[in-house]
mmCIF file with all atom_site columns, C-alpha atoms in Angstrom:
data_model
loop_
_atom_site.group_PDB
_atom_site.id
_atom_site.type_symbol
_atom_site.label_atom_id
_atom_site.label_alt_id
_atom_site.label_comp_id
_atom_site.label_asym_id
_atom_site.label_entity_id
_atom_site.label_seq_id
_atom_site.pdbx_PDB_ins_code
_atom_site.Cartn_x
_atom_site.Cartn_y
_atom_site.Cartn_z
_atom_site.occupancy
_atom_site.B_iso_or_equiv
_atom_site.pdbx_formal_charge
_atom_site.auth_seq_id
_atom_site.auth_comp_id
_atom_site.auth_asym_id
_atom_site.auth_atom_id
_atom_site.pdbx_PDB_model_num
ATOM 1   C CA . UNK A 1 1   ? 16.689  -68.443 -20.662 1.00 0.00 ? 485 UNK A CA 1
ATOM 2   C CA . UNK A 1 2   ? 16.648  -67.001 -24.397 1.00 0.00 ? 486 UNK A CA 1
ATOM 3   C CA . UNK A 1 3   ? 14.554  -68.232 -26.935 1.00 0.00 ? 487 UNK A CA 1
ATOM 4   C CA . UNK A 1 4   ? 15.090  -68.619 -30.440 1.00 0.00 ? 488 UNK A CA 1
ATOM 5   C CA . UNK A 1 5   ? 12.486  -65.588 -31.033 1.00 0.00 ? 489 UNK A CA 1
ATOM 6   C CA . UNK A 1 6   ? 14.678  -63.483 -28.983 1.00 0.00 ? 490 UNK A CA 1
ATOM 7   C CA . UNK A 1 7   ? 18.069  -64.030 -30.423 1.00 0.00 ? 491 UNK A CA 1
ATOM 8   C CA . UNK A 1 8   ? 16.260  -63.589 -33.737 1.00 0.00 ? 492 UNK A CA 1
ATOM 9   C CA . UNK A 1 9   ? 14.917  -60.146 -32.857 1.00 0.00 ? 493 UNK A CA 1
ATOM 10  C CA . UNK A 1 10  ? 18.351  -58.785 -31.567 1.00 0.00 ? 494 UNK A CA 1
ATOM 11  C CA . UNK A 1 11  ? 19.699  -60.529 -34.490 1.00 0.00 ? 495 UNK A CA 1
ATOM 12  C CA . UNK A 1 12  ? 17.756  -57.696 -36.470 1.00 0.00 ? 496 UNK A CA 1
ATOM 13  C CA . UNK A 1 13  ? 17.922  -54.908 -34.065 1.00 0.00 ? 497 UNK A CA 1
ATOM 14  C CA . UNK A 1 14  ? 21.607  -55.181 -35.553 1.00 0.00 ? 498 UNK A CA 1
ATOM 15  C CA . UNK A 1 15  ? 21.240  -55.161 -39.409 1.00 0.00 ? 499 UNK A CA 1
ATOM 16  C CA . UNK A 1 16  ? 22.434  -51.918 -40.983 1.00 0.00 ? 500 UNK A CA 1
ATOM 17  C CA . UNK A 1 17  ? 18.728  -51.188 -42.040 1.00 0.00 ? 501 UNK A CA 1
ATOM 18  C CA . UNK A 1 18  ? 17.568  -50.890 -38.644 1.00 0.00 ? 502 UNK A CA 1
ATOM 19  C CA . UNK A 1 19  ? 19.952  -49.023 -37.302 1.00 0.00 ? 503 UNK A CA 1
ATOM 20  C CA . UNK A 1 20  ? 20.092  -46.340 -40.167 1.00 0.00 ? 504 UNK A CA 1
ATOM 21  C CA . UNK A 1 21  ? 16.115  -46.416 -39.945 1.00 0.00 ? 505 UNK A CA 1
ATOM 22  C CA . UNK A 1 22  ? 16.711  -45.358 -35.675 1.00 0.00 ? 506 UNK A CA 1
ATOM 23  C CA . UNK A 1 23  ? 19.295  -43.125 -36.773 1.00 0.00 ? 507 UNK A CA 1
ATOM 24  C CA . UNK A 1 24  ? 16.573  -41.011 -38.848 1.00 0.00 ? 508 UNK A CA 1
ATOM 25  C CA . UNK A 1 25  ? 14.074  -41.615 -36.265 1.00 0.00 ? 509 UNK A CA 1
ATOM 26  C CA . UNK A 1 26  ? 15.944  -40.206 -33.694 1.00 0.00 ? 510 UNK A CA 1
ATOM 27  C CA . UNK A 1 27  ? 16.542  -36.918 -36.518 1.00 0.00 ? 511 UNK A CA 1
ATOM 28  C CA . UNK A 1 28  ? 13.506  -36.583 -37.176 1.00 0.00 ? 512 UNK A CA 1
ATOM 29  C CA . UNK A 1 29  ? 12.319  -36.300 -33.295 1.00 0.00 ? 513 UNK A CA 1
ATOM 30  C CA . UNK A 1 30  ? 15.013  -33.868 -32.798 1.00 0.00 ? 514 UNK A CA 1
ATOM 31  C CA . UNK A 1 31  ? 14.268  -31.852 -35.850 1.00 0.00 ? 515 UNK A CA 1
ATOM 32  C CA . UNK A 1 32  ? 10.323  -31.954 -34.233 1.00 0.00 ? 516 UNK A CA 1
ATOM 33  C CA . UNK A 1 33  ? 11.508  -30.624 -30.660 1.00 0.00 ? 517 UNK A CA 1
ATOM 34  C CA . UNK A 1 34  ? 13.620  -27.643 -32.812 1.00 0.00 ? 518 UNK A CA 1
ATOM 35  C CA . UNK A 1 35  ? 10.541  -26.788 -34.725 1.00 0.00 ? 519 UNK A CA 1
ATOM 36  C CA . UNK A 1 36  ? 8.644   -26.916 -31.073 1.00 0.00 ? 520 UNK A CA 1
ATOM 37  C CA . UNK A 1 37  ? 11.228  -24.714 -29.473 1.00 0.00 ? 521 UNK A CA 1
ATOM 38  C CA . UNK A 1 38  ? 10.728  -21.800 -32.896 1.00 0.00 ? 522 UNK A CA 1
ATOM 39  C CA . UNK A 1 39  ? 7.092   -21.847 -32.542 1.00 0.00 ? 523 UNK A CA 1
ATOM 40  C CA . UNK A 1 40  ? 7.298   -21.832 -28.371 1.00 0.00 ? 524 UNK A CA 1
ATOM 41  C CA . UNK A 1 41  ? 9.856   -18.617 -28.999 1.00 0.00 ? 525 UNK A CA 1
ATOM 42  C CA . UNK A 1 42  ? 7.218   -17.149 -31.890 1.00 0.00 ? 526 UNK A CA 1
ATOM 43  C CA . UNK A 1 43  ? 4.211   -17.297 -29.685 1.00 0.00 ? 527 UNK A CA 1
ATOM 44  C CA . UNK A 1 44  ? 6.277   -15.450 -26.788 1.00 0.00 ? 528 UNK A CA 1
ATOM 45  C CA . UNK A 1 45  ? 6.737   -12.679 -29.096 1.00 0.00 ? 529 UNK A CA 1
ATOM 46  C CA . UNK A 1 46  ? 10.790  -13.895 -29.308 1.00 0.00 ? 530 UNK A CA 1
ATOM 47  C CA . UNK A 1 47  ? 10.962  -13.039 -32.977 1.00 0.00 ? 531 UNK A CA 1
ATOM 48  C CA . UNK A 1 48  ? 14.832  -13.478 -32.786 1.00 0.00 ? 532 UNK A CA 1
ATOM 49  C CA . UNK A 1 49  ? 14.907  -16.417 -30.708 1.00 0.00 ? 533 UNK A CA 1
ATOM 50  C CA . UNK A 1 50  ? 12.346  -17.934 -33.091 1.00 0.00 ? 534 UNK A CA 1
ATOM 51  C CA . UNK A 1 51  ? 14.068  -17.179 -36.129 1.00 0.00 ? 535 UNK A CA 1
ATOM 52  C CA . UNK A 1 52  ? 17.396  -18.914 -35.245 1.00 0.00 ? 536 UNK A CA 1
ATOM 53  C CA . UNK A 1 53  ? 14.960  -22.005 -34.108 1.00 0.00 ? 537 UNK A CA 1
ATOM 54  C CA . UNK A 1 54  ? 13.817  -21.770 -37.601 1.00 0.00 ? 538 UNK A CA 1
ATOM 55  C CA . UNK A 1 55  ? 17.336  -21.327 -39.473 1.00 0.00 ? 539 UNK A CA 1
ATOM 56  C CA . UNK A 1 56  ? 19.160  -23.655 -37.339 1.00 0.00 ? 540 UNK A CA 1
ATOM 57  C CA . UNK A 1 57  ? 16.141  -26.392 -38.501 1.00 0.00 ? 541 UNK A CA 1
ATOM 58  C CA . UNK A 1 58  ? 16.936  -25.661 -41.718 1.00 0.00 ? 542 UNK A CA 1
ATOM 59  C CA . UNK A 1 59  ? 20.332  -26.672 -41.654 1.00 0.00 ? 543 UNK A CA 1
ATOM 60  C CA . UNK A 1 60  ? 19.503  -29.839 -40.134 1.00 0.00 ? 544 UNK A CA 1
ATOM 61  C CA . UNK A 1 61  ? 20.274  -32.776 -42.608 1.00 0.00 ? 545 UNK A CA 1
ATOM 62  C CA . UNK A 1 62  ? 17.110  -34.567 -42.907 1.00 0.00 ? 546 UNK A CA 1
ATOM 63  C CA . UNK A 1 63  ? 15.610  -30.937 -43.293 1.00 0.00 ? 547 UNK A CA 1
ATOM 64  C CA . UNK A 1 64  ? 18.326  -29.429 -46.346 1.00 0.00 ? 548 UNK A CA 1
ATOM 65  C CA . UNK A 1 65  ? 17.647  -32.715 -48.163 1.00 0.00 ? 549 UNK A CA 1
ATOM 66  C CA . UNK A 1 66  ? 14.246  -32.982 -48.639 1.00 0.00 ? 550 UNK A CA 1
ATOM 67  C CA . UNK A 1 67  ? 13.097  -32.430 -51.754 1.00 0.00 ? 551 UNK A CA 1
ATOM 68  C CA . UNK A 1 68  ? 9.602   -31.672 -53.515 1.00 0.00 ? 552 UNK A CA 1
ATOM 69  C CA . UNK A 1 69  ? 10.060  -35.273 -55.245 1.00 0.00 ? 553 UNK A CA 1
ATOM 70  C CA . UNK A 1 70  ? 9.201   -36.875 -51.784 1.00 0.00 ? 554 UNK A CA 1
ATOM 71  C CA . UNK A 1 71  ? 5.984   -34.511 -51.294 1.00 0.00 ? 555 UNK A CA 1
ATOM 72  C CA . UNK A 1 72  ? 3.758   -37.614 -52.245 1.00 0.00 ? 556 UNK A CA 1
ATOM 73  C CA . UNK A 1 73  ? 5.108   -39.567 -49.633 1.00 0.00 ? 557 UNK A CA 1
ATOM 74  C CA . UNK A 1 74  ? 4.290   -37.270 -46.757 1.00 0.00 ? 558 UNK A CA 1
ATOM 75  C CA . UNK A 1 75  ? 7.601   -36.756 -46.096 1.00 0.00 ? 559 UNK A CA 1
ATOM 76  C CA . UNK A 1 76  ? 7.466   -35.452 -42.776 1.00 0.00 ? 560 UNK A CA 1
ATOM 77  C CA . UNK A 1 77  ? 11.027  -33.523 -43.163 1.00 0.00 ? 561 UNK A CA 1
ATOM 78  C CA . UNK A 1 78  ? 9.677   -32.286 -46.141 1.00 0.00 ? 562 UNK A CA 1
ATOM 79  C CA . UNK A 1 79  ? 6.255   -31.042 -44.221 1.00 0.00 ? 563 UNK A CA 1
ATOM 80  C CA . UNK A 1 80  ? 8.453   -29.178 -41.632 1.00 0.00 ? 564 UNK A CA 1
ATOM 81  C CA . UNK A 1 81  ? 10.981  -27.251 -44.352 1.00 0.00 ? 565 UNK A CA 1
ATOM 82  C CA . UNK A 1 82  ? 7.564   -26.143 -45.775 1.00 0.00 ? 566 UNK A CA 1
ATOM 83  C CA . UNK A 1 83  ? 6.438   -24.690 -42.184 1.00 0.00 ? 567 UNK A CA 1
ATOM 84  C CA . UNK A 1 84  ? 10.059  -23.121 -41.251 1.00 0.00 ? 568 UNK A CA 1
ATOM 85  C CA . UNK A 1 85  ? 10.216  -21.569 -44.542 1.00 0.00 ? 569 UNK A CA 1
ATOM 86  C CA . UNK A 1 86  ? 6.822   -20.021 -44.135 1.00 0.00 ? 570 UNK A CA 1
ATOM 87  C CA . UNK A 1 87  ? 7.161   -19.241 -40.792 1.00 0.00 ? 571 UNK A CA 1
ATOM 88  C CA . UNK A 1 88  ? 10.298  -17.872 -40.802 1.00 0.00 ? 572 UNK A CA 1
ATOM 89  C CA . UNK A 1 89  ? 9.496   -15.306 -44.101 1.00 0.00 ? 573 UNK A CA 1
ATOM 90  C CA . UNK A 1 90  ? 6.269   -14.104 -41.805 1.00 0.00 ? 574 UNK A CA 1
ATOM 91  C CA . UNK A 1 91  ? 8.745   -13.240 -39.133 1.00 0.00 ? 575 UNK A CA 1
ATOM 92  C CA . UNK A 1 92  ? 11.520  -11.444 -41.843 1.00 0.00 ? 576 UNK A CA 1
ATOM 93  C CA . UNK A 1 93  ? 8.924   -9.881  -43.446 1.00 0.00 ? 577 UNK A CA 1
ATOM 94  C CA . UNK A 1 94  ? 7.217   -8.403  -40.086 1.00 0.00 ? 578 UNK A CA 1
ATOM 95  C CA . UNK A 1 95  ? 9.682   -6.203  -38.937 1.00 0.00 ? 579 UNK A CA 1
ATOM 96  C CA . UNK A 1 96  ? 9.303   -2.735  -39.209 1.00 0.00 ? 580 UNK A CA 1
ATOM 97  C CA . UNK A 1 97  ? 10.343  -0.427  -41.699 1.00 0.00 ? 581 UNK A CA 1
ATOM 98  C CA . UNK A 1 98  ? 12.485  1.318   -39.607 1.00 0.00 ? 582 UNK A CA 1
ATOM 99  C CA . UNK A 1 99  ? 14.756  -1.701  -38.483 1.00 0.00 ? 583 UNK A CA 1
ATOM 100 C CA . UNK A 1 100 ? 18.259  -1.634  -39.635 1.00 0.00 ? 584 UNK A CA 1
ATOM 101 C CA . UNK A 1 101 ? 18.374  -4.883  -41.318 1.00 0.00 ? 585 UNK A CA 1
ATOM 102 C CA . UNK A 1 102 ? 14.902  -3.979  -43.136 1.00 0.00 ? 586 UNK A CA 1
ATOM 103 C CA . UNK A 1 103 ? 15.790  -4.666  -46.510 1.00 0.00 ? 587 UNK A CA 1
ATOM 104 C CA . UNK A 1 104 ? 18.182  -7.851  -46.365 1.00 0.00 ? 588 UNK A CA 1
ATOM 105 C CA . UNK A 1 105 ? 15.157  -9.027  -44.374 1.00 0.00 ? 589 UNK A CA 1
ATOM 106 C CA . UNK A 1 106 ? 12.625  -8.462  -46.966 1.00 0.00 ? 590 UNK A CA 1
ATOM 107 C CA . UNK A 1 107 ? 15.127  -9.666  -49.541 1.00 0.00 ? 591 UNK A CA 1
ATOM 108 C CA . UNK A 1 108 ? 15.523  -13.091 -47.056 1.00 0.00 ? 592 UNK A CA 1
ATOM 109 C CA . UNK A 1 109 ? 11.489  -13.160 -46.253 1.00 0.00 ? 593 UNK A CA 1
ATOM 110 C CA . UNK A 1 110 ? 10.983  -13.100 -50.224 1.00 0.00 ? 594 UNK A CA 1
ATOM 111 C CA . UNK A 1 111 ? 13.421  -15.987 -50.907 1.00 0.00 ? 595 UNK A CA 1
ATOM 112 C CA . UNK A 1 112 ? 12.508  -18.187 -48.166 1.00 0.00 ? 596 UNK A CA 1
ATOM 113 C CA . UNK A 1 113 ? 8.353   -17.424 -49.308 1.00 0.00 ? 597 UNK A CA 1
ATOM 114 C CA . UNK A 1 114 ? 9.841   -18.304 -52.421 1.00 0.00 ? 598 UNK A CA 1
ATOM 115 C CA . UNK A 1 115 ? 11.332  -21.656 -51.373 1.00 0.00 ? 599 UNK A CA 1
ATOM 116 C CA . UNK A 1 116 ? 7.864   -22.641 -49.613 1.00 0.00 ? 600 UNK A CA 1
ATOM 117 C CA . UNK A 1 117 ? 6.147   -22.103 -52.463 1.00 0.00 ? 601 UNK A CA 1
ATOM 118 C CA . UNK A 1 118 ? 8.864   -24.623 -54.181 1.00 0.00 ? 602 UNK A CA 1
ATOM 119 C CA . UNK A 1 119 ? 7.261   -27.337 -52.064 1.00 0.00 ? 603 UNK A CA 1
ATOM 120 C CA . UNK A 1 120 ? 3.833   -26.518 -52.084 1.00 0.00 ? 604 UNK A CA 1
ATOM 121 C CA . UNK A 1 121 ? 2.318   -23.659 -54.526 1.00 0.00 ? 605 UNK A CA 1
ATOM 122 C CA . UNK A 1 122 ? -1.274  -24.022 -53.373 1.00 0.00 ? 606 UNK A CA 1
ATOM 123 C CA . UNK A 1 123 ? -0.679  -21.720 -49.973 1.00 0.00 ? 607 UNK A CA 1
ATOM 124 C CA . UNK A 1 124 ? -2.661  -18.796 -50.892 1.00 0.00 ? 608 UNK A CA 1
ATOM 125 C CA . UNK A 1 125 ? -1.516  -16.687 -48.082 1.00 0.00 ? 609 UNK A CA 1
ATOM 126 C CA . UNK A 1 126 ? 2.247   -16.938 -48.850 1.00 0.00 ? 610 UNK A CA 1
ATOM 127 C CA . UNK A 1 127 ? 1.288   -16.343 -52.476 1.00 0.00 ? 611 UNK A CA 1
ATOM 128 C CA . UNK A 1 128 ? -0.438  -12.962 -50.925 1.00 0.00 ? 612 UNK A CA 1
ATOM 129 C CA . UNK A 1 129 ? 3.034   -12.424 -48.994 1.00 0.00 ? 613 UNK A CA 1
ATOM 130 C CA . UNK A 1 130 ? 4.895   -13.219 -51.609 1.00 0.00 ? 614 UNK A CA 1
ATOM 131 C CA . UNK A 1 131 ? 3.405   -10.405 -53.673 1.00 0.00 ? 615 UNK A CA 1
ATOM 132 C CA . UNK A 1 132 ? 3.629   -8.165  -50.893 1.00 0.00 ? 616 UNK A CA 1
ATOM 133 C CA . UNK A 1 133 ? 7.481   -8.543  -50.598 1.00 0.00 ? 617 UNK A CA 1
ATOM 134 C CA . UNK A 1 134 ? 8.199   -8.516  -54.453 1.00 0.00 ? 618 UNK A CA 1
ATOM 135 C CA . UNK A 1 135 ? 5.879   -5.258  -54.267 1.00 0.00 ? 619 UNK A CA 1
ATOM 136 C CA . UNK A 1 136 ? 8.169   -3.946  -51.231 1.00 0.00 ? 620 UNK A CA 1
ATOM 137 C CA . UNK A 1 137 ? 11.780  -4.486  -53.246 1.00 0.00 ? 621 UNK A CA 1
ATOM 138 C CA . UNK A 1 138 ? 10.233  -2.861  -56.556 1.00 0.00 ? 622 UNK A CA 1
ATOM 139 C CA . UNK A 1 139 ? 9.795   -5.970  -58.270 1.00 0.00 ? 623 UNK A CA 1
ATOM 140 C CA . UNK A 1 140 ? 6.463   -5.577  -60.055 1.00 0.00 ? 624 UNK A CA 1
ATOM 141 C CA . UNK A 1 141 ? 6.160   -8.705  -62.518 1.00 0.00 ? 625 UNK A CA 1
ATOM 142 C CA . UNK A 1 142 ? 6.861   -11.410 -59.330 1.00 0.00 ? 626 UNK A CA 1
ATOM 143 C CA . UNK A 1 143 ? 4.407   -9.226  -57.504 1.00 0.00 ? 627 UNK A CA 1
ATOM 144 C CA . UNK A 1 144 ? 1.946   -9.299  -60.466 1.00 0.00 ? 628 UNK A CA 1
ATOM 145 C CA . UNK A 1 145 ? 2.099   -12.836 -60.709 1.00 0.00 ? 629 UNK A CA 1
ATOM 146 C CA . UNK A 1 146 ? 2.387   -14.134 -57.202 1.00 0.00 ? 630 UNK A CA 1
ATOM 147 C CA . UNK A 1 147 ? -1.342  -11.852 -56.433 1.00 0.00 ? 631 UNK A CA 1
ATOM 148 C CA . UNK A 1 148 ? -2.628  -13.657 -59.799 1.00 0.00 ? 632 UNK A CA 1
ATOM 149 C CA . UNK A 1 149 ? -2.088  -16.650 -58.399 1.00 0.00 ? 633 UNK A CA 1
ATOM 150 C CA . UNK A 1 150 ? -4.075  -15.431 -54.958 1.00 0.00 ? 634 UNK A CA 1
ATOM 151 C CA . UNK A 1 151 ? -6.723  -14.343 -57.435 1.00 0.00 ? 635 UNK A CA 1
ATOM 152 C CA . UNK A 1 152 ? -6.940  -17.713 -58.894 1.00 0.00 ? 636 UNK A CA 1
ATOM 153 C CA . UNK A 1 153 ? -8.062  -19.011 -55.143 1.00 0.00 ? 637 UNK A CA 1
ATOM 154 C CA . UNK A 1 154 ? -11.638 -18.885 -55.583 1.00 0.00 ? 638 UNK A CA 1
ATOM 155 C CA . UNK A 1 155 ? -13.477 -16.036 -53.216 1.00 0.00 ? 639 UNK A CA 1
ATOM 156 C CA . UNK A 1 156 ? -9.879  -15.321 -51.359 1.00 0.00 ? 640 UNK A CA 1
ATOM 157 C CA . UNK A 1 157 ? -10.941 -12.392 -49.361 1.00 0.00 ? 641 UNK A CA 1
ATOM 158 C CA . UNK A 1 158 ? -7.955  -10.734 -50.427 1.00 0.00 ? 642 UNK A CA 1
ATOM 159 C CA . UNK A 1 159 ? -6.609  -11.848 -53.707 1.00 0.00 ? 643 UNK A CA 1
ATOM 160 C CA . UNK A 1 160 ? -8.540  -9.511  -55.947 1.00 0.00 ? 644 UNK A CA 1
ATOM 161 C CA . UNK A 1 161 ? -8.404  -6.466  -53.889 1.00 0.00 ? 645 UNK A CA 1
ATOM 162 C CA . UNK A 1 162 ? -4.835  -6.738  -53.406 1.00 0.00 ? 646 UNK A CA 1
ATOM 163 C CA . UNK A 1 163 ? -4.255  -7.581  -57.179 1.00 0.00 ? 647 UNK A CA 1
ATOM 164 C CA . UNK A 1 164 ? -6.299  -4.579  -58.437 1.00 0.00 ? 648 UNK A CA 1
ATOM 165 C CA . UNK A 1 165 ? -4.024  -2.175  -55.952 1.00 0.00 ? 649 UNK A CA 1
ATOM 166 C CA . UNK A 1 166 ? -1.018  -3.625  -57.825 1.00 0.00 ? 650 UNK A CA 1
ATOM 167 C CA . UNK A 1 167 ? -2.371  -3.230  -61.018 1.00 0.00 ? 651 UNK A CA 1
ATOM 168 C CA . UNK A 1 168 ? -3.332  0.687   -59.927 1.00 0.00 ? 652 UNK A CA 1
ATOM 169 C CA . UNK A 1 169 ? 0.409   1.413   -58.920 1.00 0.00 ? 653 UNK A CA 1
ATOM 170 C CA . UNK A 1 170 ? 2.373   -0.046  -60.925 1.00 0.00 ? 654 UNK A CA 1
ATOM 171 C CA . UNK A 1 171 ? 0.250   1.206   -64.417 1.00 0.00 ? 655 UNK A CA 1
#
């Protein structure tokens, strides 16, 4: 026997709403088990297993959309561009010197700090790798900038230090 309560419910399991609302659900939860799978590959020391993890999360959908205006809603696709951005310039900007891709990866580490920093400016440490990047590809003003903004982190172990070798090497 069906009650009225039942055909009511599966009456609106069935509007458009709902089923656009499970649709992003079900995004979202596959976008989560992505960013799992990059930070299970980046803790096995799978820097290039990681990385793709991260890049292919980026090109999700829900992920490429979300923009800084939805940061006051706790977006949570919003939360995990932040964390594959930064995550995935630490990785770019970790490999060594002698690498063959070293300098598209630095260029790529720089824009994707750049990006984080888009969505949320008040990460002192990407600020700090931000300036170390901009330092690495000879551009002193971002560098200069992205350390004062460290240095404006009150008692940041590193902020001043790091700003006051800039400010010695570049003049």
């Amino acid at each position: 026997m069906i009650s009225i309560v039942d055909v009511e419910s599966v009456k609106r399991s069935w509007r458009p709403e709902a089923m656009a609302r499970r649709g992003v659900e079900a995004q979202e939860s596959s976008n989560l088990t992505l960013y799992r799978t990059a930070l299970h590959h980046e803790t096995h020391n799978c820097a290039d297993e990681a990385m793709h993890a991260y890049s292919k999360l980026l090109e999700q959908p829900l992920i490429a959309d979300a923009s800084r205006e939805r940061a006051a809603s706790r977006d949570p696709s919003l939360q995990l561009r932040f964390l594959a951005l930064k995550n995935l310039s630490a990785l770019e900007s970790a490999r060594p010197s002698d690498c063959d891709e070293y300098g598209m990866l630095t260029e790529s580490a720089l824009q994707h700090a750049l990006e984080a920093l888009a969505i949320d400016e008040t990460d002192s440490l990407l600020w700090l790798r931000l300036g170390r990047l901009a330092q690495r590809t000879g551009r002193v003003s971002l560098a200069r900038h992205a350390l004062e903004q460290v240095r404006l982190v009150p008692r940041h172990p590193f902020g001043l230090p790091t700003t006051a070798l800039l400010l010695a090497s570049s003049g």
